[in-house]
Short mmCIF file of C-alpha atoms in Angstrom, two decimals:
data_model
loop_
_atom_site.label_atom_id
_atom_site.label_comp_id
_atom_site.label_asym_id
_atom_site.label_seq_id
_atom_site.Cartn_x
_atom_site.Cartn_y
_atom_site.Cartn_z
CA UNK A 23 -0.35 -25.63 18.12
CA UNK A 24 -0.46 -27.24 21.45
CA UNK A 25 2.26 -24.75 23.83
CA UNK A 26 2.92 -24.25 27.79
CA UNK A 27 4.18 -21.10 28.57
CA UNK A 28 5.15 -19.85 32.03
CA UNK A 29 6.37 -17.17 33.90
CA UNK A 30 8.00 -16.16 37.24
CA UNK A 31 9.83 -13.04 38.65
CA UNK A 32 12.45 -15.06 40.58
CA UNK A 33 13.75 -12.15 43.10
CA UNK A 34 17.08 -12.54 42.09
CA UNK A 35 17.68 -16.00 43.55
CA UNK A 36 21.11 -17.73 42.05
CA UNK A 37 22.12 -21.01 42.23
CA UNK A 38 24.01 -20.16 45.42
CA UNK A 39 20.82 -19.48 47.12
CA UNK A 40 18.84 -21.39 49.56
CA UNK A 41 15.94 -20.98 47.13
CA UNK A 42 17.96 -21.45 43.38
CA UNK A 43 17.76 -24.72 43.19
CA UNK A 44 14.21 -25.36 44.58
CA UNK A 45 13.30 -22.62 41.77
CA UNK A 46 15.32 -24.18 39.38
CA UNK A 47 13.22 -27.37 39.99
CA UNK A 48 10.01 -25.65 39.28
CA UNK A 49 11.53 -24.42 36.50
CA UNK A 50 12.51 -27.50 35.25
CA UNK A 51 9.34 -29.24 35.12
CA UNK A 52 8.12 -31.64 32.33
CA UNK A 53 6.13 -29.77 29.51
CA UNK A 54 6.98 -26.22 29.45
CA UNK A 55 7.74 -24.57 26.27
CA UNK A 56 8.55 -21.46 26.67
CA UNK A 57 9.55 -19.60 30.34
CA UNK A 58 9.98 -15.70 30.93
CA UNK A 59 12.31 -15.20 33.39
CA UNK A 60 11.96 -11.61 35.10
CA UNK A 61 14.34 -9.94 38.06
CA UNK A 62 16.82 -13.82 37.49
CA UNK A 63 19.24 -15.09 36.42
CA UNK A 64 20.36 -18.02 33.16
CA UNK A 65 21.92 -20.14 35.61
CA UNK A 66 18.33 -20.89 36.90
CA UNK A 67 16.49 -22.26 33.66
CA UNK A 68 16.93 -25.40 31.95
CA UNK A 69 20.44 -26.20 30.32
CA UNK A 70 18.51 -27.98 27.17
CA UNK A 71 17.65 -24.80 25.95
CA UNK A 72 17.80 -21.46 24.10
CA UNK A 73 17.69 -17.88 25.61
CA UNK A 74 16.94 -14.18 24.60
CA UNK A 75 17.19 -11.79 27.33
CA UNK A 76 17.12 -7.69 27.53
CA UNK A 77 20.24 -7.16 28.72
CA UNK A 78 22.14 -5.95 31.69
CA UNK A 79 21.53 -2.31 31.90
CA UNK A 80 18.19 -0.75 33.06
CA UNK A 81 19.83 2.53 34.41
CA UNK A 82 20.66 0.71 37.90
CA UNK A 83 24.16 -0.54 38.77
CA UNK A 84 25.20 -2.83 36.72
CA UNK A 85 25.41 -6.50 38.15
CA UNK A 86 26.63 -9.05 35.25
CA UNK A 87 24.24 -11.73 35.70
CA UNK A 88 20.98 -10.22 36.15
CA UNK A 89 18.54 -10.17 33.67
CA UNK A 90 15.67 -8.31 34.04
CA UNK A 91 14.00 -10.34 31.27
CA UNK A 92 14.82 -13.65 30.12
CA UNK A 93 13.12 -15.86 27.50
CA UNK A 94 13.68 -19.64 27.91
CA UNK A 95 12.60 -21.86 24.72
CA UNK A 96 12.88 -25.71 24.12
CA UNK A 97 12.75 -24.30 20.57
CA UNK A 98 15.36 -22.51 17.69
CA UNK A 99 14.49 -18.98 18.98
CA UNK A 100 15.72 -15.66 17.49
CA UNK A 101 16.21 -12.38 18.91
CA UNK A 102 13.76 -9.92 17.24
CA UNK A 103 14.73 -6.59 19.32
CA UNK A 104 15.52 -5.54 22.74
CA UNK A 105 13.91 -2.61 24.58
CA UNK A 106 16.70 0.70 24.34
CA UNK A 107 14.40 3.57 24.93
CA UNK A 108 12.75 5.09 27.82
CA UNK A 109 11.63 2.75 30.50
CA UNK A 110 11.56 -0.14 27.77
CA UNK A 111 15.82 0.17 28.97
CA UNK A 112 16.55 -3.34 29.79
CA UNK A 113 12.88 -4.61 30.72
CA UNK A 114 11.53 -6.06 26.92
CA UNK A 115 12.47 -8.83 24.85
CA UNK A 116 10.73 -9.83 21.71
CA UNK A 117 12.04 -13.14 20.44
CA UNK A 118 10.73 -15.72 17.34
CA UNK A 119 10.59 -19.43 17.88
CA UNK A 120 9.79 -22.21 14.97
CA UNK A 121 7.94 -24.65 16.88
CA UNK A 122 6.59 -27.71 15.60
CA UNK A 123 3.42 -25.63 13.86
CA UNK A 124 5.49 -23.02 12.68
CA UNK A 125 6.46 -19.51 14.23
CA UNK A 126 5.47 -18.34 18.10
CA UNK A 127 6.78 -14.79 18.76
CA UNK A 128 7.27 -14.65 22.56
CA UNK A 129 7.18 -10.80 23.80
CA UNK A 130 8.88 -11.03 27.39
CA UNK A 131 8.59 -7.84 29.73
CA UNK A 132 9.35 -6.57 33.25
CA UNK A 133 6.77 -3.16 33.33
CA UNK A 134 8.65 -0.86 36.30
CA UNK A 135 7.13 -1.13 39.39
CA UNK A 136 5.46 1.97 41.13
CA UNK A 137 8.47 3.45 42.47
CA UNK A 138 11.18 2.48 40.26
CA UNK A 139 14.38 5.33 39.67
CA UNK A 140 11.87 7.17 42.35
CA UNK A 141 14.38 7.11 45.45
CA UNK A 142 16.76 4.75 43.52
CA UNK A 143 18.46 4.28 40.14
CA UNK A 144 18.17 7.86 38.55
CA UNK A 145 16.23 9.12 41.47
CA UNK A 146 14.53 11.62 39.16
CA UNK A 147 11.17 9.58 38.97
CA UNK A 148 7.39 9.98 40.45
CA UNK A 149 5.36 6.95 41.39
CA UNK A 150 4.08 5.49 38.71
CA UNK A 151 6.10 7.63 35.63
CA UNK A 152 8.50 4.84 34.72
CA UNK A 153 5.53 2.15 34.62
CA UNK A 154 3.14 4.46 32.48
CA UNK A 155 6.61 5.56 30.40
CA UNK A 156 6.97 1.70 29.60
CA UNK A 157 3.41 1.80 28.56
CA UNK A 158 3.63 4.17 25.97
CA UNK A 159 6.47 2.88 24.66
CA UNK A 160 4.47 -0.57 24.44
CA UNK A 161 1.92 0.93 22.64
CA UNK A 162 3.97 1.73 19.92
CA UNK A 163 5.46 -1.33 19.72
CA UNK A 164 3.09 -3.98 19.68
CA UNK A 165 1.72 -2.48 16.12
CA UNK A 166 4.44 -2.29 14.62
CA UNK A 167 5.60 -5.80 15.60
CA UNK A 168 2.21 -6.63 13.01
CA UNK A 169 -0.24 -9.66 13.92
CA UNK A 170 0.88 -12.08 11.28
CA UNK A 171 1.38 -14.84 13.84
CA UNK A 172 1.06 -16.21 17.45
CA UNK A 173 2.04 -13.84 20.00
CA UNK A 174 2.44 -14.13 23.78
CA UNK A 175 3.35 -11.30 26.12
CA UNK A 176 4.49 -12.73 29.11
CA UNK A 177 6.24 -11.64 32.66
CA UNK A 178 6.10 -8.89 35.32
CA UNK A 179 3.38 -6.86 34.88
CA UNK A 180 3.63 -5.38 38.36
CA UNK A 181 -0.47 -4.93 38.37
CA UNK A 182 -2.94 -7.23 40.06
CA UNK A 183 -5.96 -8.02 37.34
CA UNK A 184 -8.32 -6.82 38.35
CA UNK A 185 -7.57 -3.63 40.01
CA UNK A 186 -6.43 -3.73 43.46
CA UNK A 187 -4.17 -1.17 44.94
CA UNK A 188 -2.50 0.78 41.72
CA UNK A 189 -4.47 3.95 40.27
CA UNK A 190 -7.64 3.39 38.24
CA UNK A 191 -5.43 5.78 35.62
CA UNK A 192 -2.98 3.19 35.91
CA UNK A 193 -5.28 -0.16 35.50
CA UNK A 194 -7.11 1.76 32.68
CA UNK A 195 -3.65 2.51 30.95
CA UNK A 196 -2.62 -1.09 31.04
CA UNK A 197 -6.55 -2.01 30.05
CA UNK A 198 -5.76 0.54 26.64
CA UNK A 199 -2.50 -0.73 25.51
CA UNK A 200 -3.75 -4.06 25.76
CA UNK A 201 -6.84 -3.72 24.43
CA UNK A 202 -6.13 -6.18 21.38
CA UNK A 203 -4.86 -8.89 23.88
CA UNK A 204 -6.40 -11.27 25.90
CA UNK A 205 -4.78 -11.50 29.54
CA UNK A 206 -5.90 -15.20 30.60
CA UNK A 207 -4.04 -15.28 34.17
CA UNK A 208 -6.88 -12.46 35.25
CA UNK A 209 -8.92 -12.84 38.49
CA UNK A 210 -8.15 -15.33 41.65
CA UNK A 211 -6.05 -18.11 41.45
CA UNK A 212 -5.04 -20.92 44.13
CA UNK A 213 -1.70 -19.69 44.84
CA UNK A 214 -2.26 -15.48 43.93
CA UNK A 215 -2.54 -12.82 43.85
CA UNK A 216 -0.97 -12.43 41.05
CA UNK A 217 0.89 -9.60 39.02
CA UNK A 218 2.73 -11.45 36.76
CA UNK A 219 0.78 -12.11 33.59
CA UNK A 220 0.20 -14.31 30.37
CA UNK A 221 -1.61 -11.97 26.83
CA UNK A 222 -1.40 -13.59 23.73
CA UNK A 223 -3.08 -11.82 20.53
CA UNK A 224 -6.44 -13.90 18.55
CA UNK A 225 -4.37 -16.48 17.34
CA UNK A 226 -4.19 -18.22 20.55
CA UNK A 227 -6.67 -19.54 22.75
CA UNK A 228 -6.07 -20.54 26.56
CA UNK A 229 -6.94 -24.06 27.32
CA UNK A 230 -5.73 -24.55 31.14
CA UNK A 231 -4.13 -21.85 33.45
CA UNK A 232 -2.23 -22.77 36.63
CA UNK A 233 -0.37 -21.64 38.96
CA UNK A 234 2.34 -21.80 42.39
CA UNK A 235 3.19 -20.41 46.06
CA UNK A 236 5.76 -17.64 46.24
CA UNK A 237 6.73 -20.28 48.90
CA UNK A 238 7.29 -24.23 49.31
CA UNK A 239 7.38 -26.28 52.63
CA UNK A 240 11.10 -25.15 53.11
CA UNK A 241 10.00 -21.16 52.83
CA UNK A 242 10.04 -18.64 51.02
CA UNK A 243 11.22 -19.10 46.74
CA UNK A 244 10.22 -15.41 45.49
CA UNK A 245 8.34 -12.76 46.39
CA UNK A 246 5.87 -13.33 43.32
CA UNK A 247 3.98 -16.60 42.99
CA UNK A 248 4.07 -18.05 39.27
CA UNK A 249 1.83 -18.99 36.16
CA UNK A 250 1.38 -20.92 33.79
CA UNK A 251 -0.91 -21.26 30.49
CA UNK A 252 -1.21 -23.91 28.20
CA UNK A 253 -2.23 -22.61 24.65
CA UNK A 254 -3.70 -23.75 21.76
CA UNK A 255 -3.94 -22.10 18.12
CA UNK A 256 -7.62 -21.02 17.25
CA UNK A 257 -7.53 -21.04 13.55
CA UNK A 258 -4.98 -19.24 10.85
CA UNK A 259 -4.63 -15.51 10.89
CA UNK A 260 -7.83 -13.91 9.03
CA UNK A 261 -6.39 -11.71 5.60
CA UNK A 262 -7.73 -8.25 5.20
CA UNK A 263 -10.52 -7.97 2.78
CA UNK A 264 -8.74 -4.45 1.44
CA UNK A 265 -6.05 -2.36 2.08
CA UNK A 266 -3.50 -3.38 5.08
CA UNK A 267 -4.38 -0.32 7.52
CA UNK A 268 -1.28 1.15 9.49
CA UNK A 269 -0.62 1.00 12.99
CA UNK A 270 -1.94 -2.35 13.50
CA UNK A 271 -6.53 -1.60 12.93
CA UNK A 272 -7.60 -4.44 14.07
CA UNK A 273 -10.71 -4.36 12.01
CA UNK A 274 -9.60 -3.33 8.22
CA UNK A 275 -11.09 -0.72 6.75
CA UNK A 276 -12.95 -2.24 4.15
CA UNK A 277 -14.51 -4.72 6.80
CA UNK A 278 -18.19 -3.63 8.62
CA UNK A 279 -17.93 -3.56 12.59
CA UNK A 280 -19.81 -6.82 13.23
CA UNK A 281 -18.06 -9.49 11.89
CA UNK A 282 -16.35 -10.96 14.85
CA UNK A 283 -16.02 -14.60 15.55
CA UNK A 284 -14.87 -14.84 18.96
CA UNK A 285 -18.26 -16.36 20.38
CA UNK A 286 -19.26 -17.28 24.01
CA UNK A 287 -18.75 -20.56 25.44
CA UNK A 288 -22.05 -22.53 25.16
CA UNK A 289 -21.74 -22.67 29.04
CA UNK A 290 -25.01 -20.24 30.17
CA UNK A 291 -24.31 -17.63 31.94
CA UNK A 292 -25.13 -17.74 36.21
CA UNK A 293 -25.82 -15.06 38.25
CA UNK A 294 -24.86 -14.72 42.11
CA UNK A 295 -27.55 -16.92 43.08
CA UNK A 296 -26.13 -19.53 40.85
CA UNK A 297 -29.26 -19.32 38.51
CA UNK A 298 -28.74 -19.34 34.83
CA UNK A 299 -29.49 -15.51 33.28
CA UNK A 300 -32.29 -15.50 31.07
CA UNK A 301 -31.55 -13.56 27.84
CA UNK A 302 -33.51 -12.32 25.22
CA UNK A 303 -32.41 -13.89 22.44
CA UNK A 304 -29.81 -13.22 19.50
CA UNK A 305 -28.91 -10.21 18.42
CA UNK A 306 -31.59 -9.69 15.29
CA UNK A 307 -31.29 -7.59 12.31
CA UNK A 308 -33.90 -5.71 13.50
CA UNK A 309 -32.15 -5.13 17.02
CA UNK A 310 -28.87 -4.04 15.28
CA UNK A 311 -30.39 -1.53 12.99
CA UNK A 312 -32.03 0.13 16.01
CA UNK A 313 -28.28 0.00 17.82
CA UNK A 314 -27.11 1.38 14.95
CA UNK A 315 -29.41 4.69 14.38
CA UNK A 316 -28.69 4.98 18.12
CA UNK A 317 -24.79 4.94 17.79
CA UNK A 318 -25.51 7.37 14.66
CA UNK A 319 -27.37 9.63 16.51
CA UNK A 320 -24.87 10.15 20.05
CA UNK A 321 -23.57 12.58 20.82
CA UNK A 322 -19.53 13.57 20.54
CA UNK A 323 -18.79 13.50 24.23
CA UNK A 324 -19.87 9.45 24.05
CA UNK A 325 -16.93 7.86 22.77
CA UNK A 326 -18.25 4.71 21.07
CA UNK A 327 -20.64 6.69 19.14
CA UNK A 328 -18.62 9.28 17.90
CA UNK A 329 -16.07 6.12 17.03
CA UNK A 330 -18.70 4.28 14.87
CA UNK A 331 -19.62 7.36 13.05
CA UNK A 332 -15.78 7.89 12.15
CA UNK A 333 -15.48 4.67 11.40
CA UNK A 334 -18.53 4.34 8.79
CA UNK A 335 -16.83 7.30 6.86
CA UNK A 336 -14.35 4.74 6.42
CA UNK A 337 -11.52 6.40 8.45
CA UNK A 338 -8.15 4.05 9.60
CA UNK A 339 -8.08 3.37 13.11
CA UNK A 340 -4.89 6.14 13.34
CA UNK A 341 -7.39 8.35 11.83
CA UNK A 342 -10.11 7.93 14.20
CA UNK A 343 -7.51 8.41 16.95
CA UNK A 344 -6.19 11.69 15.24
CA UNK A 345 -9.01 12.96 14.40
CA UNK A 346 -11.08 12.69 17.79
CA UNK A 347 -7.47 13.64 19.75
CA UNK A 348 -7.42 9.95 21.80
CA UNK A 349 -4.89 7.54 22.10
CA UNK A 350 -4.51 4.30 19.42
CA UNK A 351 -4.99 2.37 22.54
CA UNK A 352 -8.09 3.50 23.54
CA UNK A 353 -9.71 3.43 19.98
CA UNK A 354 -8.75 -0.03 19.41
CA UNK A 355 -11.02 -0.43 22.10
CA UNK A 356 -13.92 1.40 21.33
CA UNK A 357 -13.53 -0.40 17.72
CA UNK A 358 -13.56 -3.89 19.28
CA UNK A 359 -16.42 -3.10 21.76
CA UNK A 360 -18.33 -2.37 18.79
CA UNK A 361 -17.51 -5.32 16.75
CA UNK A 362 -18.42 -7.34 19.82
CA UNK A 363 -21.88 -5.32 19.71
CA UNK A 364 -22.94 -5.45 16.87
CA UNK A 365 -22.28 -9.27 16.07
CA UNK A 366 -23.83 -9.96 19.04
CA UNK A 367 -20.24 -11.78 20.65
CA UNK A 368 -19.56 -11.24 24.78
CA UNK A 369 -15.73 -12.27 25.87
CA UNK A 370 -14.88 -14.31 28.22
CA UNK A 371 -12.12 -13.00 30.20
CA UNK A 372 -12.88 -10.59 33.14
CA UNK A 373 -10.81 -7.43 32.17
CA UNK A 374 -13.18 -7.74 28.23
CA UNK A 375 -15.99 -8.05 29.92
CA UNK A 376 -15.53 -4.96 31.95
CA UNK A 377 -14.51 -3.15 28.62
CA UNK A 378 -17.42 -4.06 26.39
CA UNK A 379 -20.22 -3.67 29.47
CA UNK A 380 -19.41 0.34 28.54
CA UNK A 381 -20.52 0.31 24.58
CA UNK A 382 -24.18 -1.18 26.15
CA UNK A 383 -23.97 1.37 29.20
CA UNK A 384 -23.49 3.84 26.24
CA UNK A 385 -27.06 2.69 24.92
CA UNK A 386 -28.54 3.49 28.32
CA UNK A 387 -28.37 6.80 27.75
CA UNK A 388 -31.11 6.87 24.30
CA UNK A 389 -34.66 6.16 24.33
CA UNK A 390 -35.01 2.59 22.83
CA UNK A 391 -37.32 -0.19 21.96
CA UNK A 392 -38.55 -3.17 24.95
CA UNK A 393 -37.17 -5.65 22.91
CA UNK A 394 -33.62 -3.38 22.86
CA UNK A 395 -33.81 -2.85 26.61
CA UNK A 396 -34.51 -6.55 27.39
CA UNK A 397 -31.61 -6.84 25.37
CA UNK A 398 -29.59 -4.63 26.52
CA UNK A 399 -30.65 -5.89 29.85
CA UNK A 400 -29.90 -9.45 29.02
CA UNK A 401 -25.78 -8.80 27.77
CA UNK A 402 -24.96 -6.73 30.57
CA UNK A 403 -26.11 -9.40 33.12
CA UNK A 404 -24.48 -11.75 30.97
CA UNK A 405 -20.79 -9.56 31.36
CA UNK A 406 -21.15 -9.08 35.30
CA UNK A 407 -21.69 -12.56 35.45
CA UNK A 408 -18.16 -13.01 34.16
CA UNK A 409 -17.02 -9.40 35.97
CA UNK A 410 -18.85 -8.68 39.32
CA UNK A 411 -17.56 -5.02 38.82
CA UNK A 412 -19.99 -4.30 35.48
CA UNK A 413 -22.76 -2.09 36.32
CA UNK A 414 -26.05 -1.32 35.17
CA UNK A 415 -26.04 2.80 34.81
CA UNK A 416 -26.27 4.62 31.60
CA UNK A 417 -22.84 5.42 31.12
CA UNK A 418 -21.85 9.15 30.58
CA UNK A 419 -19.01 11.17 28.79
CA UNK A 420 -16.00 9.67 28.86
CA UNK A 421 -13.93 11.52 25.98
CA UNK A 422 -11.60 13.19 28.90
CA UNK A 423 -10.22 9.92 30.03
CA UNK A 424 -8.63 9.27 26.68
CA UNK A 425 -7.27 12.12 25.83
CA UNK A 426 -3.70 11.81 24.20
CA UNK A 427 -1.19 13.32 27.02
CA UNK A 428 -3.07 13.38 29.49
CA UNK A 429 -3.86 11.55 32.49
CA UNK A 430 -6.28 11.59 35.67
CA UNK A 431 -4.05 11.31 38.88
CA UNK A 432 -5.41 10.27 41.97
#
């Protein structure tokens, strides 16, 4: 699989507009595959085509041809479901398209800006309610959707990546849901910042990003710049060893944490200096059992801890969740934070990075071997090389953060 997929919130420019048909161009260009369309209009995209879109009605007045989502394929594509409930109202698509390699499942979304139906639309809102309502609502979708076969999530994700500006409640909400998910338009670009946004699940792997102004020599196009990714497949869906779990485990229960594949680019690792980071060598069996007495022997109140020991009892991920009283999101996380420790694996993106730099912080807090600290030492240098924002401090409780209904507001 070989696939360019791009997306732009388009402000609501028609073909009327001073700006349609300059968009229109872009959109237009030679060699993409699939577009998401957010806040525009059909009359924009390409007329060789096919389209899914969320409909009209996301509790605003109705205006026929806007389209608060639209998915553009040069493929067959096939409407999966629409968003209906909560904030999901008119701002998700989920549509299947056979491409040449076989089936791409395109999820296109418009998340609700801070202070959407806040003043406007409804007008019964807070800051921030309908974007963490549409988050939820996510959550329990993507699971159930199942992870059978190339996925993107594409469009407005009305947060900049990493934080800038929105809560940390809300960047760590967003971080949750899409725990499973690598975001690849992360970090500075050329023409950003950026808060629309390219995920696809571990069947696809990013080969090139790019993106474009907001703006061209004749002014202003949109008031979001655009992106673009082109994919490529990273090997066939891996089949559970045992029983399929429910609510989409990434890690089956029959299968030990520390079997992950994803491994770091042979690229070494710089620091700020621009020197390469010495490490301390691979993760040895010796090294692991010592991580894993030390997981064993945490305390409750440090999540990846209490997560393994749930987890070697052979518990489901909805389990874990249930029985520790924090969200699926959130223990996908810890689950894949500890199959990234214990095989040893770092990510490459910046938002992963920042993720699995807490299971070693965790470690901080135990007495430990030199060869563990070095270690230890070693893989969090390694992940704020990638994510300037990693730090080096034993990390503390952190339980109250996930807690199922509730949030920190700031």
């Amino acid at each position: 699989m070989d696939i360019t997929v791009a997306t732009w919130n388009t402000e609501w420019r028609t073909p009327a507009s001073g700006a349609g048909p300059r968009i229109a161009a872009t959109l237009a260009a030679p060699g993409f595959d699939f577009i998401v369309v957010t806040e525009g209009v059909r009359e924009l995209l390409p007329e060789q085509g096919y389209t899914v879109d969320a409909g009209a009605d996301w509790g605003y007045p109705l205006k026929p041809s806007r389209r608060k989502v639209i998915v553009w394929s040069r493929y067959p594509l096939t409407e999966d479901f629409v968003g209906v409930e909560g904030a999901t109202l008119g701002r998700l698509a989920v549509a299947t398209a056979i491409g040449e390699d076989g089936p791409i499942r395109i999820i296109g979304v418009c998340i609700p800006w801070r202070d959407a139906h806040v003043h406007t639309g409804r007008g019964n809102a807070h800051s921030w309610s309908e974007h963490l309502d549409y988050l939820d609502h996510l959550e329990r979708i993507l699971p159930a959707l199942g992870n059978d076969i190339p996925t993107v999530i594409a469009g407005d994700f009305n947060q900049r990546i990493p934080r800038k500006g929105q809560p940390q409640t809300v960047a760590d909400r967003l971080r949750e849901v899409l725990a499973d998910w690598t975001i690849h338009t992360c970090g500075e670009l050329p023409n950003g910042p950026h808060i629309d946004h390219i995920a696809t699940n571990q069947h696809i792997g990013l080969q090139a990003v790019s993106d474009w102004s907001a703006s061209d020599h004749l002014g202003r196009l949109s008031d979001h710049a655009g992106v673009a990714c082109r994919l490529v497949s990273v090997g066939c869906p891996r089949q559970p060893t045992g029983p399929v779990p429910l609510l989409g485990n990434p890690l089956p229960q029959s299968e030990p944490l520390g079997n992950s594949q994803q491994k770091l680019s042979g690229t070494p690792a710089l620091d700020h200096d621009g020197h390469e980071i010495e490490t301390a060598g691979a993760l040895i069996p010796e090294l692991r059992a010592e991580i894993e007495s030390i997981l064993r022997a945490s305390g409750d109140g440090l999540s990846h801890g209490a997560t393994f020991r749930l987890h070697e009892q052979g518990l489901r991920v909805d389990e874990i969740a249930d029985r520790r009283g924090v969200s699926l999101g959130a223990t996908r996380n810890f689950l894949r934070s500890l199959d990234a420790l214990l095989s040893g694996t770092l990510p490459t993106s910046t938002s992963a990075a920042l993720t699995n730099s807490y299971v070693y912080r965790e470690l901080l807090n135990h007495a430990r071997s030199d060869e563990l600290d070095r270690y230890v030492d070693a893989q969090l240098r390694r992940l704020k090389s990638i994510n300037p924002e990693v730090s080096f401090a034993p990390l503390r409780t952190r339980t109250h953060q996930y807690r199922v209904g509730e949030r920190k507001h700031q």
